[in-house]
Coordinates of C-alpha atoms and ligand atoms in Angstrom, one line a residue:
X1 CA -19.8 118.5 153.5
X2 CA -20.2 115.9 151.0
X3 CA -18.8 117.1 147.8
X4 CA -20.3 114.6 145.0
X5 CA -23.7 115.0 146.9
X6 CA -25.5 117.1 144.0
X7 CA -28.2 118.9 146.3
X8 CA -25.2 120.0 148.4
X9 CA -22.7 121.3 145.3
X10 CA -25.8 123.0 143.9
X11 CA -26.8 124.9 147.5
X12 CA -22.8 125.1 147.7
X13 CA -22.9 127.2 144.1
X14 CA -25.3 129.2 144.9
X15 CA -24.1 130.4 147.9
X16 CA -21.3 131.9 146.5
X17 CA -23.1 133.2 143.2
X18 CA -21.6 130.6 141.2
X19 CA -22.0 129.7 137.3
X20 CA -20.5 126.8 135.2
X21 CA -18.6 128.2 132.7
X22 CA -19.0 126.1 129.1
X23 CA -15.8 127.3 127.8
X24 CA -14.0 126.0 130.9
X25 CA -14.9 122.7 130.3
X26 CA -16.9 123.0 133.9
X27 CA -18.6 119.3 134.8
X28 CA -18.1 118.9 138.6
X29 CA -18.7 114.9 139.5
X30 CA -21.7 113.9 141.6
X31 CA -21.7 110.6 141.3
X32 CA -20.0 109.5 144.9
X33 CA -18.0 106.7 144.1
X34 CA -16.4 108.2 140.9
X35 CA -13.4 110.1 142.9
X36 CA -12.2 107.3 145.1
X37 CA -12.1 105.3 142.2
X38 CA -10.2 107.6 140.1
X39 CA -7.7 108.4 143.3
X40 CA -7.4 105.0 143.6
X41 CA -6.1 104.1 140.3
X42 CA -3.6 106.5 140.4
X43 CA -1.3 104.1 142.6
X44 CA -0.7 106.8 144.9
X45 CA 1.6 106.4 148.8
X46 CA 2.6 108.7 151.2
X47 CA 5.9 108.9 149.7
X48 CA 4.4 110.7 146.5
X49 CA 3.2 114.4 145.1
X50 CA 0.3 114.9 143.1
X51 CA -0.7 117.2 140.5
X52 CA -4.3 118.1 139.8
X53 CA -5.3 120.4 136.6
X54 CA -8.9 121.4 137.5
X55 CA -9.5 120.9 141.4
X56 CA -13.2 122.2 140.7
X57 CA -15.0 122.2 144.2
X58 CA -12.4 119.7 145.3
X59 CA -14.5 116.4 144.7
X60 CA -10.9 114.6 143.8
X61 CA -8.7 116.5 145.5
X62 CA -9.9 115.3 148.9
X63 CA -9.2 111.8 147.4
X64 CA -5.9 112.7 146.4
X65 CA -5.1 114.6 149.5
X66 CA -6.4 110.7 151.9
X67 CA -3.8 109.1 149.7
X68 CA -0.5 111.2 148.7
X69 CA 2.2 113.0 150.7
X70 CA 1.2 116.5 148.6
X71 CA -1.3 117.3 146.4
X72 CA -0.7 120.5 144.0
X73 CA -3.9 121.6 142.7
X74 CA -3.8 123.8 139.6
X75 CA -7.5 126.2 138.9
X76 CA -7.7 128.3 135.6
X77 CA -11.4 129.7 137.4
X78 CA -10.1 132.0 140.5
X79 CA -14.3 132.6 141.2
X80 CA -13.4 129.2 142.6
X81 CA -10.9 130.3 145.1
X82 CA -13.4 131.0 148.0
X83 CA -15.1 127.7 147.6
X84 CA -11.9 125.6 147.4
X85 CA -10.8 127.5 150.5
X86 CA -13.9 126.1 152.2
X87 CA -13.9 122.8 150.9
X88 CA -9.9 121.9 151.9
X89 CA -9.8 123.9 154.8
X90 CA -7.7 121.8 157.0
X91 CA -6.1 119.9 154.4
X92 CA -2.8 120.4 155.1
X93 CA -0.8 118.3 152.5
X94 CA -3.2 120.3 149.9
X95 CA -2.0 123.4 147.8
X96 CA -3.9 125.9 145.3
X97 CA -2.2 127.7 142.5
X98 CA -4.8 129.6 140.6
X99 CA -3.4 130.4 136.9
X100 CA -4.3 128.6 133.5
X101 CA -2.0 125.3 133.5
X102 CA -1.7 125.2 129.6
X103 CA 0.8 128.6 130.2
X104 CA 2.4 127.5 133.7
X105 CA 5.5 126.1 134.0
X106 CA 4.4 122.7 136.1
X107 CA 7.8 121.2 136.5
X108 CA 8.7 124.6 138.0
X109 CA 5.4 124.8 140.0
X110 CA 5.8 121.1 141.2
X111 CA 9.6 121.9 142.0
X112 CA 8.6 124.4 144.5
X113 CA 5.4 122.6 146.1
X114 CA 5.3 119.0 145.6
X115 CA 9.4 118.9 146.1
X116 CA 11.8 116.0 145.7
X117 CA 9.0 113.2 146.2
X118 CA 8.3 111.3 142.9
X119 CA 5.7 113.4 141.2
X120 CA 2.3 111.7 139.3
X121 CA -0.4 113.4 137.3
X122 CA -4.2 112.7 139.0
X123 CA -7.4 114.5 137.4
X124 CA -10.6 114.8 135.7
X125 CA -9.3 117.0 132.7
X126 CA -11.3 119.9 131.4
X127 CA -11.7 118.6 127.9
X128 CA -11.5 121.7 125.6
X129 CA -7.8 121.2 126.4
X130 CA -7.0 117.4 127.3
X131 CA -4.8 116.8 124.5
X132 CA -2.6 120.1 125.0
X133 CA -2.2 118.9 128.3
X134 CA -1.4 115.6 128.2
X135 CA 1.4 116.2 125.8
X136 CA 3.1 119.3 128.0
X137 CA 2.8 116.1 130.7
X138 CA 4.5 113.6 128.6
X139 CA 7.0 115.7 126.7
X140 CA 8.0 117.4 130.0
X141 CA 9.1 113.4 131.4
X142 CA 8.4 115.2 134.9
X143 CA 5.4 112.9 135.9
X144 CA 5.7 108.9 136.4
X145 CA 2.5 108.2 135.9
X146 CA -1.1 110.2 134.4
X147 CA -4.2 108.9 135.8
X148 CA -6.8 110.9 134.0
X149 CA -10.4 111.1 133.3
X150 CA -11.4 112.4 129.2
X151 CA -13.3 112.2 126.6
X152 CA -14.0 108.5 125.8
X153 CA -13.3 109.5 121.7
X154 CA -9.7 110.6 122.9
X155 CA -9.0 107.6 124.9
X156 CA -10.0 105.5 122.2
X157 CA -7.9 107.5 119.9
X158 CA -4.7 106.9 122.2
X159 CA -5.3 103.0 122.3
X160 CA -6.0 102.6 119.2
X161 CA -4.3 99.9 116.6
X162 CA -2.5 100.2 113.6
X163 CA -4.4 100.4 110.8
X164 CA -7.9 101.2 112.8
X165 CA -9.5 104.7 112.2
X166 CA -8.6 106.1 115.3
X167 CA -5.0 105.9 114.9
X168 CA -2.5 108.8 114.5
X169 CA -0.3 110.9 115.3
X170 CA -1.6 111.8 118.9
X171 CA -1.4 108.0 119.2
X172 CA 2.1 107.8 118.2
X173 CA 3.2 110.4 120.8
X174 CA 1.9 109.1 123.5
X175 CA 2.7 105.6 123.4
X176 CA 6.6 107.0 122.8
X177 CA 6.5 108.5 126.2
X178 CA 4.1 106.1 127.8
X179 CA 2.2 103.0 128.2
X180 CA -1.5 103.1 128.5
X181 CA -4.1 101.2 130.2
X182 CA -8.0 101.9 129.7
X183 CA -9.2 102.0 133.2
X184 CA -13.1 102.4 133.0
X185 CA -15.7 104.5 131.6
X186 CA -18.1 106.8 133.6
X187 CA -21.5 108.1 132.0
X188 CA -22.8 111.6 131.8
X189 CA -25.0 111.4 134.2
X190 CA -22.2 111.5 136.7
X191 CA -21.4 114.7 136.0
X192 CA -23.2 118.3 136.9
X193 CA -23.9 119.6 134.2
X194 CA -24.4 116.8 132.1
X195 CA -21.5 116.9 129.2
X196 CA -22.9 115.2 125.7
X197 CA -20.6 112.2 126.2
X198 CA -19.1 109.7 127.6
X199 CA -15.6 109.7 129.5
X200 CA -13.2 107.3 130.4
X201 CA -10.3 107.4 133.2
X202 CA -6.7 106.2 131.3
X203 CA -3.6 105.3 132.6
X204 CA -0.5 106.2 131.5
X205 CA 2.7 104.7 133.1
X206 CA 6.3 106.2 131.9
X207 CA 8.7 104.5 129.6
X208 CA 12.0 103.7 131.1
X209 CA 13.1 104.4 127.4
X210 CA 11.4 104.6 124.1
X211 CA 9.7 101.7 122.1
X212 CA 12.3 102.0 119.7
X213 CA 15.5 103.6 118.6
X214 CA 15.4 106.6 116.5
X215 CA 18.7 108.6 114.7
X216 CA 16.8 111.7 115.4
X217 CA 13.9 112.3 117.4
X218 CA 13.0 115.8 116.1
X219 CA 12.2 114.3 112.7
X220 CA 10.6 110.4 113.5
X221 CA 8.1 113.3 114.9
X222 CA 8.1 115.4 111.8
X223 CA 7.6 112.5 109.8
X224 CA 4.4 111.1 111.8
X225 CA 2.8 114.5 111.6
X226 CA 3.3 114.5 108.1
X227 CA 2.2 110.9 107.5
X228 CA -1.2 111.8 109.3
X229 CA -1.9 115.4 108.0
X230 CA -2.6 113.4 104.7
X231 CA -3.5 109.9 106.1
X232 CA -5.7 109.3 102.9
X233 CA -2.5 109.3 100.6
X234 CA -0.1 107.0 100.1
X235 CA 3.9 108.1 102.3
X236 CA 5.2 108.6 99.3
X237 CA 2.6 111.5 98.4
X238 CA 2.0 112.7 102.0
X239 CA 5.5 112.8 102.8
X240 CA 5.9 115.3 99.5
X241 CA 3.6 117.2 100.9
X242 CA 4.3 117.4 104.7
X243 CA 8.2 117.1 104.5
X244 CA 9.1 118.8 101.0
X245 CA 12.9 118.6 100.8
X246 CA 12.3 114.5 100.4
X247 CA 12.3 113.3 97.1
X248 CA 9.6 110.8 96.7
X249 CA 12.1 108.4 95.4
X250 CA 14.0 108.7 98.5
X251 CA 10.6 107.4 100.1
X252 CA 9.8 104.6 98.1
X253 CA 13.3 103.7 98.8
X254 CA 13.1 103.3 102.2
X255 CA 9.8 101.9 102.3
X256 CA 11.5 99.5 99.8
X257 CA 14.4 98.3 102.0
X258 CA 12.0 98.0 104.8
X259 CA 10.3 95.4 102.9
X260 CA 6.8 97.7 103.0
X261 CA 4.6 98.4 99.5
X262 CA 4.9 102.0 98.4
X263 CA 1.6 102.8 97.9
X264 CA 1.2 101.9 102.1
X265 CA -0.4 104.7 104.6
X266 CA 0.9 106.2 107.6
X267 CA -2.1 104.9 109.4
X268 CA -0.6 101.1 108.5
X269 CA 2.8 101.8 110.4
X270 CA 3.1 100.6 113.7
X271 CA 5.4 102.7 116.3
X272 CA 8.4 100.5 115.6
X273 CA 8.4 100.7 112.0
X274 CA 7.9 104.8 112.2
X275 CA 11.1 105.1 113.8
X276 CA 12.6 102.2 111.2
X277 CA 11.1 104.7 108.7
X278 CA 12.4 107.7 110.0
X279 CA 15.7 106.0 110.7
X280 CA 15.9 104.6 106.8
X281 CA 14.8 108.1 105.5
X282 CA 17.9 109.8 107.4
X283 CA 20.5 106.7 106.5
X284 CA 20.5 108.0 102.6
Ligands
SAM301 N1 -12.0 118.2 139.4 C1 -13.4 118.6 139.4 C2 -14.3 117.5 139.4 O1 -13.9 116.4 139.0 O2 -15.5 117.6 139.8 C3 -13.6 119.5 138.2 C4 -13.3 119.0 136.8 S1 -13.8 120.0 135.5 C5 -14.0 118.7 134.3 C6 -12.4 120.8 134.9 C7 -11.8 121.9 135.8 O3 -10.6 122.4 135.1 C8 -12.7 123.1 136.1 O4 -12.6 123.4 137.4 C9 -12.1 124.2 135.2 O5 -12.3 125.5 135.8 C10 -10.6 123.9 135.2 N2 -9.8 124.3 134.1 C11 -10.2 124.5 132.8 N3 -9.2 124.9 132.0 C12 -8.1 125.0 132.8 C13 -6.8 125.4 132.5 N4 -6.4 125.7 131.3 N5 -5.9 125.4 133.6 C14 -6.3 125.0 134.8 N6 -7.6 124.6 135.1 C15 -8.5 124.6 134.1

């Protein structure tokens, strides 16, 4: 059956009693050329294993199952199961775990079905929890590469510049781990049901090492978080506030030897000079 064709999914649903759930972040695609293109970005060969968050009805997973070795799908919704058994029957490379991925242990669960192979991240994320996910992905430094579709806003948001409004500390995390690449945007009409906005399929290919150097990775973290929690105010003054056992003398110091005003934001610090900062906040 064709699974993007949206008189088919919605005869498909019915059939087994089936309602989106909001909270689930349930849009299926319909539009037919959005899969391929999405499994196709993702770089994928024989050699590797897949892991999906969100198979749906399987519109990508049959994609991903044409192109990689093993394709681990992961479903939070078990009233999918009987559908999905349908839909990749015969898909041999193709396996379903049904449990909510934000509390599974995925290196574990792609240990035991994707194997040795080198293992890559390929979905259309449910978007209630997109950023939860992508940083259990990153931090876990399980996945080569993440070749996801989300929410337009956050792939602007991990993109974005120094100094731009869209910058912070969920930028800052993921370009430590990763380097991303903004593949292409696909409207809401490609979607059943239609979410409100538009989404846009990223790419993000692992470091072999960080950007930069830092003393102590724990707190280069600490400090970002801080620096954003209070990204109207000045380092000095957020850094009070965020990290209190830092004097803000201690601050201006560092910002000071680093050759940056005092009075500068977070939001002004490139990646580089956040782990200079950290770095110079540690040294005295
Ligand atoms: N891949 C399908 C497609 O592209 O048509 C469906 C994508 S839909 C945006 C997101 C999917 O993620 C839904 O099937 C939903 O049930 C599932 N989901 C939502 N939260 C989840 C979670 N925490 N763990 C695993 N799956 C989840």
């Amino acid at each position: 059956m064709n699974l993007t064709n949206p008189n088919e999914i919605k005869a498909l649903l019915a059939e087994y009693g089936f309602r989106f759930s909001k909270s689930m972040g349930q849009n299926f695609l319909i539009a037919p050329w959005v899969p391929g293109c999405i499994a196709g970005e993702a770089g994928l060969t024989e050699e590797d294993g897949v892991l999906e968050i969100g198979p749906g009805i399987g519109a990508l997973t049959v994609e991903l199952c044409e192109r990689a070795g093993k394709v681990l799908s992961v479903e939070l919704d078990k009233r999918l199961e009987p559908i999905l058994r349908m839909t990749l029957a015969g898909r041999e490379n193709s396996a379903v775990v049904f449990g909510d991925a934000l509390k599974s242990d995925l290196p574990a669960l792609c240990r035991e079905h994707l194997g040795e192979r080198p293992w890559k991240v390929c979905a259309n994320l449910p978007y209630n929890v997109t950023t939860p996910l992508l940083t259990a992905f990153l931090e876990s430094g399980c996945f080569e590469s993440i070749t996801v579709m989300i929410q337009k806003e956050v792939a602007e948001r991990i993109c974005a510049a120094p100094g731009t409004g869209e910058y912070g500390s969920f930028t800052v995390l993921v370009n430590w781990y990763a380097q991303p690449s903004r593949l292409f945007d696909v409207t809401p009409d490609c979607f059943l049901p239609q979410p409100k906005v538009t989404s846009t399929v990223i790419r993000l290919a692992r470091r072999k090492a960080p950007p930069a150097r830092v003393d102590d990775e724990k707190f280069f973290f600490r400090v970002v978080r801080a620096a954003f929690n209070q990204r109207r105010k000045a380092l000095p003054n957020a850094l009070a506030a965020g990290l209190p056992t830092l004097e803000r003398e201690q601050v201006r110091g560092a910002l000071t030897r680093l050759g940056l005003p005092a009075d500068i934001r977070g939001e002004r610090l490139s990646v580089e000079q956040f782990a200079q900062f950290s770095n110079e906040l540690l040294a005295r």
